[in-house]
Structure formats: structure tokens, C-alpha cells
Amino acid sequence: MRHFAVVGSGPAGFYTAEALAKAYGESARIDIIDRYPVPYGLIRFGVAPDHQSLKAVSKRYDKVAETDGVGFIGNVAVGSDVSVDELMERYDAVILAIGAPHDRKLGIPGEDLPGVIGSAEFVGWYNGHPDFADLDPPLGGTHAAVIGNGNVALDCARILSKTRAEFEGSDIVGHALETLDRSAIKTITILGRRGPHQIAMTPKELGELGHLEAALPIVDLKDFPPVEADDALEPGQRKSVTILREFNSIRANKPKSMVFDFFAKPLAIEGDGRAERLIVERTELDEKGGARGTGETYEVPASLVISCIGYSTPPLGDVPYDQRGGKFLNESGKINDRLYCVGWARRGPTGTIGTNRPDGYEVAEAVAAAMPAGSSGDRGGGEALKALLAERGIRATNFTDWRRIERAEEAAARSGSPREKMVRVEHWLQTLGD
Ligand SMILES: Cc1cc2nc3c(=O)[nH]c(=O)nc-3n(C[C@H](O)[C@H](O)[C@H](O)COP(=O)(O)OP(=O)(O)OC[C@H]3O[C@@H](n4cnc5c(N)ncnc54)[C@H](O)[C@@H]3O)c2cc1C
């Protein structure tokens, strides 16, 4: 019997476990370990609460968890509760699928002022991530700025602009819904250093903005190249740019606006003890398609600034780390003998949920090629890990525990109790009644 540890229960972890289970059948045990008592990573804490159809992918992961030979060990943080070396002693191979949970820094003066937050914090707050339950983002001013031109920036801007009724059918947590309902924000400026042709926003996410109840997307056609230039774009990008252009012809009176500010490079955030405005430099495209400052500066008022400029994986003990890329140093997912990485921890924060599938399958194949079915000697696998955790007084959760937590959450939602009661690790564990 082989024993494998997959660290992280997001998409990458689950696809890898699925592939390992298929490759080894009954001759391996696979434990999916997560720092939180409940699984799914960014499916639970990242994907927007008003995009329920996407979250349904977790049903497929449920099936993986129900597969014979696959186990879940939650509430165990690798790096603090147990080290990678301790896992290596107990498993034939360890696959790190810990994602990229840290916001990249803007690297400009004023970014530590109150009122400036990273998207991981803001997204975590409205999605019930236990680390951000107390964030309380400042929504009392009339202006917010979202820095970045990807789908995460769109998620943040859309969540800030929606009415209470528009969250019907979502699973947004109660504390966020109440706070957003009282928000005074009227103008959300979305800043991108380059132009409409360089956005990393997808058509579906952009299209939604044209149908918001209370907010109007605003673009300036002067920022766009001539329409013929769109022909050179790949079809998905062309569709996104077309949708953006069409925002200009929407005629409606709405109380909120979402202003696309292209060719805009934030230089500093200023304010009297807290964020009040961004100092921005106008840019133009250089020969290589990058952003070059023009020297012209202007101010964008914002008492809330959300940076959506990407994420990094934190270093983990002595695991070789790519400082520049913010991920583990690896070659096609292999870090070194018996140690692998998948998903965002392998590639950096790019791609969709589905991108993690071929990624996980490729690494599982490499593991299977390096380690044919056989005996893992006296490594001990999950039983040995659980014994160590028990020695350390760590209450690990299993599949049954997570189901009980889920049922308690569903019951709380049905009875109308605000879901914020369920976003803290201690509440999840209390639910288990031990
Ligand atoms: C805000 C946001 C919205 C998104 N929306 C979409 C969308 O609409 N559609 C789409 O296709 N993609 C979306 N994505 C991208 C998608 O979420 C990612 O592709 C995917 O989640 C990456 O998978 P992962 O398994 O590598 O990382 P994650 O999903 O982050 O999973 C990592 C897991 O590792 C665990 N972990 C971390 N550190 C440790 C540790 N030390 N010990 C134990 N466990 C640990 C975490 O708790 C987590 O469960 C979105 C991403 C973000 C940030």
C-alpha cells in the first residue's frame, strides 16, 4: 500500500487526489489535508457568492472525497501544526496544493493606510473566510477604487455595487450583506495600467455589469484603439472588448457608477491618517506593450482602495521557493524527490478552476511513474499522522465532521440566522460538540 498526502483541498488538491485514486485504485491511500476544518479552498472562500453555478463544481469534489482510499484531514496547518518533513516521513509522496492566499503588494507609498485592503481580505470577508470575519471594510465614503484589470477586480466592483435584492439566491455571509446594504459608495473606479486590449476580464463577467440594478458601467471611447484593431484579438478577448465598448451606448440613469479608468498607474495613496485619494499617473503603451508613464498625474478620490493585482504562495519551511514568481520552485510540478506541487502553488495565480485539472492529472501521472504500486515500508500514512496530531492535541476533522458542519450551516441559513455565526473556526468545531 502507498500513502500520499495532498496538502490543500482546493480544486488543485481535489483533482490531484482524483487522479491518484484512479491511477492506484485500491493500492494507495490518499489523505487531503487542509488548514481549515472544511474543504474546497477558493471555491468556498474566493469564487463570488453570486456565482452559485460555479461553486457547484464542489459536488464533483464530494465524489472524490467519498472514494474508497481517499480521506480528509482538516484543521491541520502544514508548516505550523506539522512540518513538511514530518509528512515526508509518514507518506511516500507529498503534493503541495496550498494555493496562493497572499495579496501581492502594490509597492507604493500609503498602501498601509487604513482603508487600503487586498482582494484576498475583501473577498474572504464577503465569503465567510474565518481570517477576515472582522475586516469591516470602510463603506462610509462615496468613492471606492479597485486596482487591477482582471476578473477579481470585477468581482469586487460588482459586489460593492449590488443591491440587497441582487444577492437573492447567493450565499453571501450575513455580516457582509448587512454592511454592504448600508454602504454609501456611489462611484467605483476600476484602474488598469494598460488599455482595453490588455484586460484580463472574461466576457461573461463583463457582460453582467451591463445589467446591474443600481450601477452603470462607464468607459471613455478615447481609451480604445480603432474598432478595426479588435480583429487582431483572439475571439474571447475580442468579445470582452466589444462588451466594454458597448457600455458606452447604455442609456440609463442609475445611482451608482463603475468607471473604467484605463492607462492609469497608481503612484501613491494619500489621506489624513487614512485613505482619501489615489495619486495616479497617466500611461501609454510602450513598444513592447507595457505601460510607460507620461508624467501627467491626477487624483482619484477613494476612501476604500481594494488592490486586485495578484497573489503569492507563502514560503513553507525549507521547501525551495521562487521569490520572484511567488510560488514553489518546481519543474513540471516536481520540487524534489517525493515532493511535488500543483495548482496556484505550482503555476502562480492564473487560469480558471478547470486549469487545475490537467495540472493535477499531470503531477499524479509523474508520481505514478516514479512510484509504481507497492509497499511504503514503515511510513504509516494517515494513521501515523493522526497519532502525531493527537499527541499535539490537535483536533483534526474528517469527512463526517465536515458534513456535520455543512448541515449546521444549512440549518442556520434556513432558520434565517445570520451566517456570520458560522464563519469562525471555533464555531465550526463547537458544531461538532466535542
Ligand atoms: C476572488 C477569486 C475569484 C475566483 N473566481 C473564479 C471563477 O469565477 N471561476 C474560475 O474558474 N476561477 C475562479 N478563481 C480561480 C480559482 O479559484 C483558482 O483557479 C483555484 O482555486 C486554484 O486552486 P488551488 O487548489 O491551487 O488553490 P486554492 O483554491 O486556494 O486551495 C488551496 C487550499 O490549501 C489550503 N492551505 C493553504 N495553506 C495551507 C497550509 N499551510 N496547510 C494546509 N492547508 C493549506 C487552503 O485552506 C485551501 O483550501 C477565482 C479566484 C479568486 C481569488
Short mmCIF file of C-alpha atoms and ligand atoms in Angstrom, two decimals:
data_model
loop_
_atom_site.label_atom_id
_atom_site.label_comp_id
_atom_site.label_asym_id
_atom_site.label_seq_id
_atom_site.Cartn_x
_atom_site.Cartn_y
_atom_site.Cartn_z
CA MET A 1 0.00 0.00 0.00
CA ARG A 2 1.23 3.51 -0.93
CA HIS A 3 0.40 6.56 1.17
CA PHE A 4 0.06 10.03 -0.35
CA ALA A 5 -0.55 13.39 1.31
CA VAL A 6 -2.16 16.16 -0.73
CA VAL A 7 -1.83 19.41 1.21
CA GLY A 8 -4.69 21.75 0.33
CA SER A 9 -8.31 20.96 -0.50
CA GLY A 10 -8.96 23.47 -3.29
CA PRO A 11 -9.51 22.45 -6.91
CA ALA A 12 -5.86 21.50 -7.46
CA GLY A 13 -5.80 19.25 -4.39
CA PHE A 14 -9.05 17.52 -5.32
CA TYR A 15 -8.13 16.95 -8.99
CA THR A 16 -4.78 15.51 -7.91
CA ALA A 17 -6.43 13.20 -5.38
CA GLU A 18 -8.95 12.13 -8.02
CA ALA A 19 -6.13 11.32 -10.47
CA LEU A 20 -4.08 9.46 -7.85
CA ALA A 21 -7.13 7.42 -6.80
CA LYS A 22 -7.72 6.47 -10.46
CA ALA A 23 -4.05 5.63 -11.05
CA TYR A 24 -3.59 3.46 -7.95
CA GLY A 25 -7.07 2.06 -7.28
CA GLU A 26 -7.03 0.01 -4.09
CA SER A 27 -3.27 0.07 -3.74
CA ALA A 28 -2.99 3.58 -2.29
CA ARG A 29 -4.45 5.76 0.44
CA ILE A 30 -4.68 9.47 -0.25
CA ASP A 31 -5.16 11.99 2.52
CA ILE A 32 -6.27 15.52 1.64
CA ILE A 33 -5.05 17.79 4.42
CA ASP A 34 -6.31 21.36 4.94
CA ARG A 35 -5.66 24.10 7.46
CA TYR A 36 -9.42 24.68 7.81
CA PRO A 37 -11.94 22.18 9.20
CA VAL A 38 -13.88 22.44 5.91
CA PRO A 39 -12.60 21.91 2.36
CA TYR A 40 -12.70 23.50 -1.11
CA GLY A 41 -10.26 26.44 -0.81
CA LEU A 42 -11.21 29.27 -3.13
CA ILE A 43 -14.37 27.51 -4.27
CA ARG A 44 -15.68 28.28 -0.82
CA PHE A 45 -13.71 31.43 0.05
CA GLY A 46 -12.90 33.01 -3.35
CA VAL A 47 -15.48 32.39 -6.06
CA ALA A 48 -18.14 35.08 -5.80
CA PRO A 49 -21.24 34.24 -3.73
CA ASP A 50 -23.48 35.42 -6.57
CA HIS A 51 -21.89 32.88 -8.94
CA GLN A 52 -23.50 29.80 -7.46
CA SER A 53 -23.33 27.70 -10.61
CA LEU A 54 -19.52 27.81 -10.44
CA LYS A 55 -19.50 26.71 -6.83
CA ALA A 56 -21.43 23.60 -7.87
CA VAL A 57 -18.11 22.11 -9.03
CA SER A 58 -17.64 21.12 -5.38
CA LYS A 59 -20.18 18.32 -5.98
CA ARG A 60 -17.55 16.64 -8.11
CA TYR A 61 -15.04 17.02 -5.28
CA ASP A 62 -17.55 15.46 -2.87
CA LYS A 63 -17.49 12.36 -5.06
CA VAL A 64 -13.70 12.25 -4.83
CA ALA A 65 -13.87 12.52 -1.05
CA GLU A 66 -16.34 9.64 -0.98
CA THR A 67 -13.99 7.43 -2.99
CA ASP A 68 -12.56 4.46 -1.08
CA GLY A 69 -9.00 5.19 -0.09
CA VAL A 70 -9.42 8.98 -0.04
CA GLY A 71 -9.58 10.73 3.34
CA PHE A 72 -9.91 14.34 4.55
CA ILE A 73 -7.82 15.61 7.46
CA GLY A 74 -8.92 19.18 8.23
CA ASN A 75 -7.94 21.79 10.81
CA VAL A 76 -4.26 20.96 10.30
CA ALA A 77 -1.94 23.74 9.10
CA VAL A 78 1.13 22.33 7.44
CA GLY A 79 4.11 24.44 8.43
CA SER A 80 2.86 25.09 11.98
CA ASP A 81 0.83 22.09 13.24
CA VAL A 82 3.00 19.65 11.33
CA SER A 83 6.05 20.22 9.11
CA VAL A 84 6.57 19.12 5.52
CA ASP A 85 9.46 16.93 6.74
CA GLU A 86 7.14 15.20 9.23
CA LEU A 87 4.73 14.48 6.37
CA MET A 88 7.58 13.19 4.21
CA GLU A 89 8.50 10.75 6.98
CA ARG A 90 4.95 9.36 7.01
CA TYR A 91 3.96 9.42 3.30
CA ASP A 92 5.51 8.09 0.06
CA ALA A 93 4.95 11.44 -1.61
CA VAL A 94 3.65 14.84 -0.54
CA ILE A 95 1.87 17.09 -3.05
CA LEU A 96 1.56 20.73 -2.04
CA ALA A 97 -1.71 22.28 -3.27
CA ILE A 98 -1.81 25.24 -0.88
CA GLY A 99 -2.82 27.84 -3.45
CA ALA A 100 -1.63 31.44 -3.36
CA PRO A 101 -3.50 33.08 -0.49
CA HIS A 102 -1.39 36.22 -0.03
CA ASP A 103 -2.14 39.50 -1.81
CA ARG A 104 0.74 40.90 -3.81
CA LYS A 105 1.81 44.29 -2.52
CA LEU A 106 1.26 47.45 -4.57
CA GLY A 107 4.67 48.73 -3.54
CA ILE A 108 3.57 52.38 -3.41
CA PRO A 109 3.55 54.91 -0.55
CA GLY A 110 0.37 54.86 1.51
CA GLU A 111 -0.57 51.26 0.89
CA ASP A 112 -0.61 50.54 4.61
CA LEU A 113 -3.10 53.33 5.38
CA PRO A 114 -6.42 52.24 6.89
CA GLY A 115 -8.93 51.90 4.07
CA VAL A 116 -6.49 50.11 1.75
CA ILE A 117 -7.15 46.38 1.60
CA GLY A 118 -6.14 43.48 -0.58
CA SER A 119 -8.67 41.49 -2.56
CA ALA A 120 -7.92 38.30 -0.58
CA GLU A 121 -9.13 40.13 2.54
CA PHE A 122 -12.19 41.73 0.92
CA VAL A 123 -13.21 38.58 -0.96
CA GLY A 124 -12.58 36.48 2.17
CA TRP A 125 -14.76 38.85 4.21
CA TYR A 126 -17.84 38.58 1.99
CA ASN A 127 -17.29 34.82 1.55
CA GLY A 128 -17.09 33.96 5.26
CA HIS A 129 -13.35 33.24 5.49
CA PRO A 130 -12.58 32.92 9.21
CA ASP A 131 -9.40 35.04 8.98
CA PHE A 132 -11.32 38.05 7.65
CA ALA A 133 -14.58 37.91 9.59
CA ASP A 134 -13.59 41.10 11.45
CA LEU A 135 -12.36 43.08 8.45
CA ASP A 136 -15.19 45.63 8.50
CA PRO A 137 -14.23 47.42 5.25
CA PRO A 138 -14.90 51.17 5.30
CA LEU A 139 -18.00 51.71 3.17
CA GLY A 140 -18.99 55.07 4.66
CA GLY A 141 -17.43 57.25 1.91
CA THR A 142 -18.88 57.85 -1.54
CA HIS A 143 -15.83 56.78 -3.57
CA ALA A 144 -14.01 53.47 -3.85
CA ALA A 145 -11.16 52.41 -6.13
CA VAL A 146 -10.42 48.91 -7.34
CA ILE A 147 -6.90 48.44 -8.70
CA GLY A 148 -6.48 45.75 -11.35
CA ASN A 149 -7.98 44.69 -14.65
CA GLY A 150 -8.81 41.03 -14.07
CA ASN A 151 -11.93 39.13 -13.05
CA VAL A 152 -11.16 39.50 -9.33
CA ALA A 153 -11.36 43.30 -9.77
CA LEU A 154 -14.72 42.83 -11.48
CA ASP A 155 -15.94 40.60 -8.64
CA CYS A 156 -15.01 43.24 -6.04
CA ALA A 157 -16.55 46.10 -8.01
CA ARG A 158 -19.75 44.14 -8.69
CA ILE A 159 -20.17 43.09 -5.05
CA LEU A 160 -19.72 46.73 -3.98
CA SER A 161 -22.38 47.89 -6.41
CA LYS A 162 -25.14 45.31 -5.99
CA THR A 163 -28.39 45.94 -4.18
CA ARG A 164 -29.64 43.65 -1.43
CA ALA A 165 -32.22 42.16 -3.79
CA GLU A 166 -29.49 41.26 -6.27
CA PHE A 167 -27.90 38.97 -3.67
CA GLU A 168 -31.03 36.83 -3.59
CA GLY A 169 -30.00 33.21 -4.17
CA SER A 170 -26.34 33.89 -3.34
CA ASP A 171 -24.55 32.53 -0.28
CA ILE A 172 -23.01 35.83 0.80
CA VAL A 173 -22.46 35.86 4.58
CA GLY A 174 -24.86 37.87 6.73
CA HIS A 175 -22.28 40.29 8.09
CA ALA A 176 -21.24 41.32 4.56
CA LEU A 177 -24.82 41.63 3.32
CA GLU A 178 -25.78 43.92 6.22
CA THR A 179 -22.68 46.11 5.83
CA LEU A 180 -22.98 46.35 2.04
CA ASP A 181 -26.65 47.27 2.41
CA ARG A 182 -25.63 50.36 4.43
CA SER A 183 -22.81 51.30 2.02
CA ALA A 184 -22.60 54.95 0.91
CA ILE A 185 -20.39 54.18 -2.09
CA LYS A 186 -21.65 55.74 -5.30
CA THR A 187 -18.59 55.71 -7.56
CA ILE A 188 -16.26 52.77 -8.05
CA THR A 189 -13.22 53.49 -10.20
CA ILE A 190 -11.52 50.43 -11.73
CA LEU A 191 -7.93 51.29 -12.57
CA GLY A 192 -5.76 49.46 -15.08
CA ARG A 193 -2.21 50.36 -16.05
CA ARG A 194 -2.82 49.49 -19.68
CA GLY A 195 -5.71 49.74 -22.11
CA PRO A 196 -8.90 47.85 -23.07
CA HIS A 197 -6.99 45.46 -25.34
CA GLN A 198 -4.84 44.34 -22.40
CA ILE A 199 -7.60 43.48 -19.93
CA ALA A 200 -7.72 40.03 -18.31
CA MET A 201 -11.51 40.13 -17.89
CA THR A 202 -13.76 37.50 -19.43
CA PRO A 203 -16.92 38.22 -21.44
CA LYS A 204 -19.38 36.63 -19.02
CA GLU A 205 -18.10 38.61 -16.03
CA LEU A 206 -18.00 41.87 -18.03
CA GLY A 207 -21.44 41.26 -19.54
CA GLU A 208 -23.02 41.13 -16.09
CA LEU A 209 -22.08 44.74 -15.47
CA GLY A 210 -24.42 45.92 -18.19
CA HIS A 211 -27.41 44.53 -16.28
CA LEU A 212 -26.86 45.73 -12.73
CA GLU A 213 -29.87 47.20 -10.99
CA ALA A 214 -28.24 50.26 -9.46
CA ALA A 215 -24.88 50.70 -11.18
CA LEU A 216 -23.87 51.84 -14.64
CA PRO A 217 -20.51 50.84 -16.19
CA ILE A 218 -18.78 53.83 -17.78
CA VAL A 219 -15.99 53.78 -20.38
CA ASP A 220 -14.34 56.53 -22.39
CA LEU A 221 -14.11 55.62 -26.06
CA LYS A 222 -10.95 57.76 -26.31
CA ASP A 223 -9.15 54.94 -24.45
CA PHE A 224 -9.95 52.43 -27.20
CA PRO A 225 -7.97 51.77 -30.36
CA PRO A 226 -9.99 51.98 -33.61
CA VAL A 227 -12.60 49.25 -33.75
CA GLU A 228 -10.79 47.52 -36.70
CA ALA A 229 -7.88 46.83 -34.36
CA ASP A 230 -10.11 44.42 -32.43
CA ASP A 231 -9.87 41.98 -35.37
CA ALA A 232 -6.35 41.07 -34.30
CA LEU A 233 -7.54 39.91 -30.86
CA GLU A 234 -8.27 36.28 -30.08
CA PRO A 235 -12.05 35.65 -30.08
CA GLY A 236 -12.60 35.68 -26.29
CA GLN A 237 -10.66 38.90 -25.84
CA ARG A 238 -12.44 40.48 -28.82
CA LYS A 239 -15.77 39.66 -27.21
CA SER A 240 -14.65 41.25 -23.92
CA VAL A 241 -13.50 44.41 -25.68
CA THR A 242 -16.76 44.58 -27.67
CA ILE A 243 -18.76 44.35 -24.45
CA LEU A 244 -16.64 47.11 -22.94
CA ARG A 245 -17.19 49.38 -25.95
CA GLU A 246 -20.92 48.77 -25.80
CA PHE A 247 -21.07 50.08 -22.25
CA ASN A 248 -20.71 53.48 -23.87
CA SER A 249 -24.08 53.18 -25.56
CA ILE A 250 -26.09 52.16 -22.48
CA ARG A 251 -28.56 54.93 -21.75
CA ALA A 252 -29.84 54.67 -18.19
CA ASN A 253 -29.99 56.67 -15.04
CA LYS A 254 -28.62 54.73 -12.11
CA PRO A 255 -27.47 55.95 -8.71
CA LYS A 256 -24.06 54.26 -8.82
CA SER A 257 -21.33 54.26 -11.43
CA MET A 258 -18.46 51.93 -12.19
CA VAL A 259 -15.85 53.94 -14.04
CA PHE A 260 -13.16 52.15 -16.10
CA ASP A 261 -10.02 54.23 -15.82
CA PHE A 262 -7.53 52.81 -18.33
CA PHE A 263 -3.87 53.81 -18.76
CA ALA A 264 -3.83 54.66 -15.06
CA LYS A 265 -0.89 53.79 -12.83
CA PRO A 266 -1.32 54.39 -9.09
CA LEU A 267 1.72 56.23 -7.69
CA ALA A 268 0.61 56.76 -4.08
CA ILE A 269 -2.33 56.64 -1.71
CA GLU A 270 -2.79 59.73 0.39
CA GLY A 271 -5.02 60.90 3.20
CA ASP A 272 -5.11 62.29 6.70
CA GLY A 273 -4.44 59.10 8.70
CA ARG A 274 -6.50 57.05 6.29
CA ALA A 275 -7.02 56.60 2.55
CA GLU A 276 -8.72 59.56 0.90
CA ARG A 277 -7.29 59.66 -2.62
CA LEU A 278 -5.06 57.92 -5.11
CA ILE A 279 -2.37 59.80 -6.98
CA VAL A 280 -2.36 58.34 -10.46
CA GLU A 281 -0.06 58.74 -13.45
CA ARG A 282 -1.45 58.60 -16.96
CA THR A 283 0.36 55.94 -19.02
CA GLU A 284 0.68 54.92 -22.64
CA LEU A 285 1.70 51.65 -24.26
CA ASP A 286 5.40 51.23 -24.99
CA GLU A 287 6.85 49.30 -27.93
CA LYS A 288 6.64 46.00 -26.05
CA GLY A 289 3.04 46.51 -24.99
CA GLY A 290 3.95 47.53 -21.42
CA ALA A 291 2.78 50.66 -19.59
CA ARG A 292 5.01 53.74 -19.77
CA GLY A 293 4.33 56.76 -17.56
CA THR A 294 3.62 60.05 -19.36
CA GLY A 295 4.41 62.28 -16.39
CA GLU A 296 0.81 63.57 -16.27
CA THR A 297 -0.73 62.96 -12.85
CA TYR A 298 -4.22 63.32 -11.40
CA GLU A 299 -6.19 62.35 -8.31
CA VAL A 300 -8.89 59.74 -7.86
CA PRO A 301 -10.90 60.14 -4.64
CA ALA A 302 -11.26 56.88 -2.68
CA SER A 303 -11.82 56.16 0.99
CA LEU A 304 -11.74 52.44 0.18
CA VAL A 305 -8.98 51.07 -2.05
CA ILE A 306 -9.02 47.39 -2.99
CA SER A 307 -5.92 46.05 -4.73
CA CYS A 308 -6.57 43.15 -7.08
CA ILE A 309 -3.14 42.73 -8.61
CA GLY A 310 -2.47 39.06 -7.95
CA TYR A 311 -1.46 36.65 -5.24
CA SER A 312 1.53 34.69 -3.99
CA THR A 313 2.11 31.39 -2.22
CA PRO A 314 3.81 31.78 1.17
CA PRO A 315 7.17 30.02 1.66
CA LEU A 316 6.80 26.77 3.60
CA GLY A 317 9.74 25.68 5.78
CA ASP A 318 12.72 24.70 3.63
CA VAL A 319 10.70 23.95 0.50
CA PRO A 320 12.57 25.56 -2.45
CA TYR A 321 10.83 28.82 -3.26
CA ASP A 322 10.69 31.09 -6.29
CA GLN A 323 10.75 34.55 -4.73
CA ARG A 324 10.02 36.38 -7.97
CA GLY A 325 7.20 34.14 -9.09
CA GLY A 326 5.72 33.86 -5.57
CA LYS A 327 5.37 30.06 -5.87
CA PHE A 328 7.37 26.91 -5.19
CA LEU A 329 10.41 26.26 -7.37
CA ASN A 330 9.42 23.29 -9.48
CA GLU A 331 9.88 21.57 -12.77
CA SER A 332 6.56 20.41 -14.21
CA GLY A 333 5.27 20.16 -10.66
CA LYS A 334 8.22 18.28 -9.21
CA ILE A 335 10.03 20.09 -6.41
CA ASN A 336 12.41 17.29 -5.49
CA ASP A 337 12.35 13.59 -4.75
CA ARG A 338 8.86 12.64 -3.41
CA LEU A 339 7.80 16.30 -3.09
CA TYR A 340 5.50 17.90 -5.70
CA CYS A 341 3.26 20.94 -6.12
CA VAL A 342 0.09 21.60 -8.12
CA GLY A 343 -2.35 24.42 -8.85
CA TRP A 344 -1.57 28.00 -7.94
CA ALA A 345 1.30 26.88 -5.70
CA ARG A 346 2.89 25.40 -8.83
CA ARG A 347 1.94 27.85 -11.61
CA GLY A 348 1.15 31.06 -9.79
CA PRO A 349 -2.33 32.62 -9.64
CA THR A 350 -3.54 32.18 -13.21
CA GLY A 351 -6.21 30.24 -15.04
CA THR A 352 -9.67 29.06 -14.18
CA ILE A 353 -10.85 26.31 -11.85
CA GLY A 354 -10.67 23.91 -14.80
CA THR A 355 -6.99 24.72 -15.47
CA ASN A 356 -6.16 22.89 -12.25
CA ARG A 357 -7.47 19.60 -13.62
CA PRO A 358 -4.81 18.84 -16.26
CA ASP A 359 -2.29 20.28 -13.83
CA GLY A 360 -3.27 17.82 -11.08
CA TYR A 361 -3.52 14.89 -13.50
CA GLU A 362 -0.07 15.61 -14.92
CA VAL A 363 1.52 15.57 -11.49
CA ALA A 364 -0.37 12.43 -10.43
CA GLU A 365 0.96 10.72 -13.57
CA ALA A 366 4.50 11.78 -12.69
CA VAL A 367 4.03 10.40 -9.16
CA ALA A 368 2.68 7.11 -10.50
CA ALA A 369 5.58 6.82 -12.98
CA ALA A 370 8.15 7.43 -10.24
CA MET A 371 6.42 5.22 -7.69
CA PRO A 372 4.67 2.12 -9.00
CA ALA A 373 2.15 0.42 -6.75
CA GLY A 374 3.97 -1.26 -3.91
CA SER A 375 4.75 -1.02 -0.25
CA SER A 376 5.61 2.20 1.53
CA GLY A 377 7.60 0.30 4.15
CA ASP A 378 7.03 1.59 7.63
CA ARG A 379 5.89 5.10 6.70
CA GLY A 380 2.47 4.65 8.30
CA GLY A 381 0.50 7.24 6.28
CA GLY A 382 -2.62 8.87 7.72
CA GLU A 383 -2.76 6.71 10.86
CA ALA A 384 0.79 7.79 11.75
CA LEU A 385 -0.10 11.44 11.06
CA LYS A 386 -3.26 11.25 13.18
CA ALA A 387 -1.27 9.76 16.05
CA LEU A 388 1.18 12.68 15.87
CA LEU A 389 -1.67 15.22 15.77
CA ALA A 390 -3.36 13.59 18.75
CA GLU A 391 -0.05 13.78 20.67
CA ARG A 392 -0.02 17.51 19.90
CA GLY A 393 -3.63 17.98 21.00
CA ILE A 394 -4.80 18.99 17.52
CA ARG A 395 -8.46 18.22 16.79
CA ALA A 396 -8.31 17.14 13.15
CA THR A 397 -11.62 16.97 11.27
CA ASN A 398 -12.67 14.21 8.91
CA PHE A 399 -15.26 13.76 6.20
CA THR A 400 -18.10 13.12 8.68
CA ASP A 401 -17.19 16.24 10.69
CA TRP A 402 -17.25 18.43 7.60
CA ARG A 403 -20.66 17.07 6.63
CA ARG A 404 -21.95 17.91 10.11
CA ILE A 405 -20.58 21.45 9.84
CA GLU A 406 -22.19 21.82 6.43
CA ARG A 407 -25.57 20.64 7.75
CA ALA A 408 -25.33 23.09 10.66
CA GLU A 409 -24.59 25.91 8.22
CA GLU A 410 -27.53 24.97 6.04
CA ALA A 411 -29.81 24.84 9.08
CA ALA A 412 -28.57 28.26 10.24
CA ALA A 413 -29.24 29.69 6.79
CA ARG A 414 -32.74 28.16 6.67
CA SER A 415 -33.70 29.49 10.08
CA GLY A 416 -32.64 32.95 8.97
CA SER A 417 -29.78 33.19 11.44
CA PRO A 418 -27.05 35.36 10.04
CA ARG A 419 -24.36 33.14 8.60
CA GLU A 420 -21.64 35.13 10.31
CA LYS A 421 -22.21 32.90 13.32
CA MET A 422 -20.74 30.13 11.22
CA VAL A 423 -17.58 31.76 9.89
CA ARG A 424 -15.23 31.16 12.77
CA VAL A 425 -13.16 28.04 13.21
CA GLU A 426 -14.20 27.75 16.86
CA HIS A 427 -17.87 27.79 15.82
CA TRP A 428 -17.27 25.09 13.27
CA LEU A 429 -15.55 22.97 15.90
CA GLN A 430 -18.27 23.70 18.50
CA THR A 431 -20.79 22.37 15.99
CA LEU A 432 -19.07 19.03 16.36
CA GLY A 433 -19.96 19.07 20.02
CA ASP A 434 -16.71 17.78 21.47
C1 LIG B 1 -11.51 36.03 -5.78
C2 LIG B 1 -11.38 34.89 -6.74
C3 LIG B 1 -12.44 34.55 -7.56
C4 LIG B 1 -12.30 33.49 -8.46
N1 LIG B 1 -13.35 33.21 -9.26
C5 LIG B 1 -13.23 32.24 -10.18
C6 LIG B 1 -14.31 31.95 -11.05
O1 LIG B 1 -15.38 32.59 -11.00
N2 LIG B 1 -14.14 30.95 -11.98
C7 LIG B 1 -12.96 30.25 -12.07
O2 LIG B 1 -12.83 29.35 -12.93
N3 LIG B 1 -11.92 30.50 -11.24
C8 LIG B 1 -12.03 31.47 -10.31
N4 LIG B 1 -10.97 31.75 -9.49
C9 LIG B 1 -9.73 30.94 -9.62
C10 LIG B 1 -9.82 29.62 -8.84
O3 LIG B 1 -10.37 29.87 -7.58
C11 LIG B 1 -8.41 29.01 -8.74
O4 LIG B 1 -8.01 28.60 -10.03
C12 LIG B 1 -8.32 27.80 -7.84
O5 LIG B 1 -8.99 27.95 -6.61
C13 LIG B 1 -6.84 27.45 -7.53
O6 LIG B 1 -6.84 26.22 -6.89
P1 LIG B 1 -5.76 25.75 -5.78
O7 LIG B 1 -6.25 24.43 -5.34
O8 LIG B 1 -4.41 25.88 -6.38
O9 LIG B 1 -5.83 26.83 -4.61
P2 LIG B 1 -6.95 27.13 -3.51
O10 LIG B 1 -8.31 27.04 -4.07
O11 LIG B 1 -6.55 28.42 -2.89
O12 LIG B 1 -6.78 25.97 -2.42
C14 LIG B 1 -5.70 25.94 -1.55
C15 LIG B 1 -6.08 25.17 -0.29
O13 LIG B 1 -4.91 24.98 0.51
C16 LIG B 1 -5.23 25.21 1.87
N5 LIG B 1 -3.99 25.61 2.56
C17 LIG B 1 -3.27 26.74 2.37
N6 LIG B 1 -2.19 26.74 3.16
C18 LIG B 1 -2.19 25.57 3.85
C19 LIG B 1 -1.34 25.00 4.83
N7 LIG B 1 -0.21 25.60 5.22
N8 LIG B 1 -1.66 23.80 5.36
C20 LIG B 1 -2.79 23.17 4.96
N9 LIG B 1 -3.64 23.67 4.03
C21 LIG B 1 -3.35 24.85 3.48
C22 LIG B 1 -6.27 26.30 1.82
O14 LIG B 1 -7.04 26.36 3.01
C23 LIG B 1 -7.08 25.89 0.60
O15 LIG B 1 -8.13 25.03 0.95
C24 LIG B 1 -11.09 32.78 -8.55
C25 LIG B 1 -10.02 33.13 -7.72
C26 LIG B 1 -10.16 34.17 -6.82
C27 LIG B 1 -9.01 34.54 -5.94
#
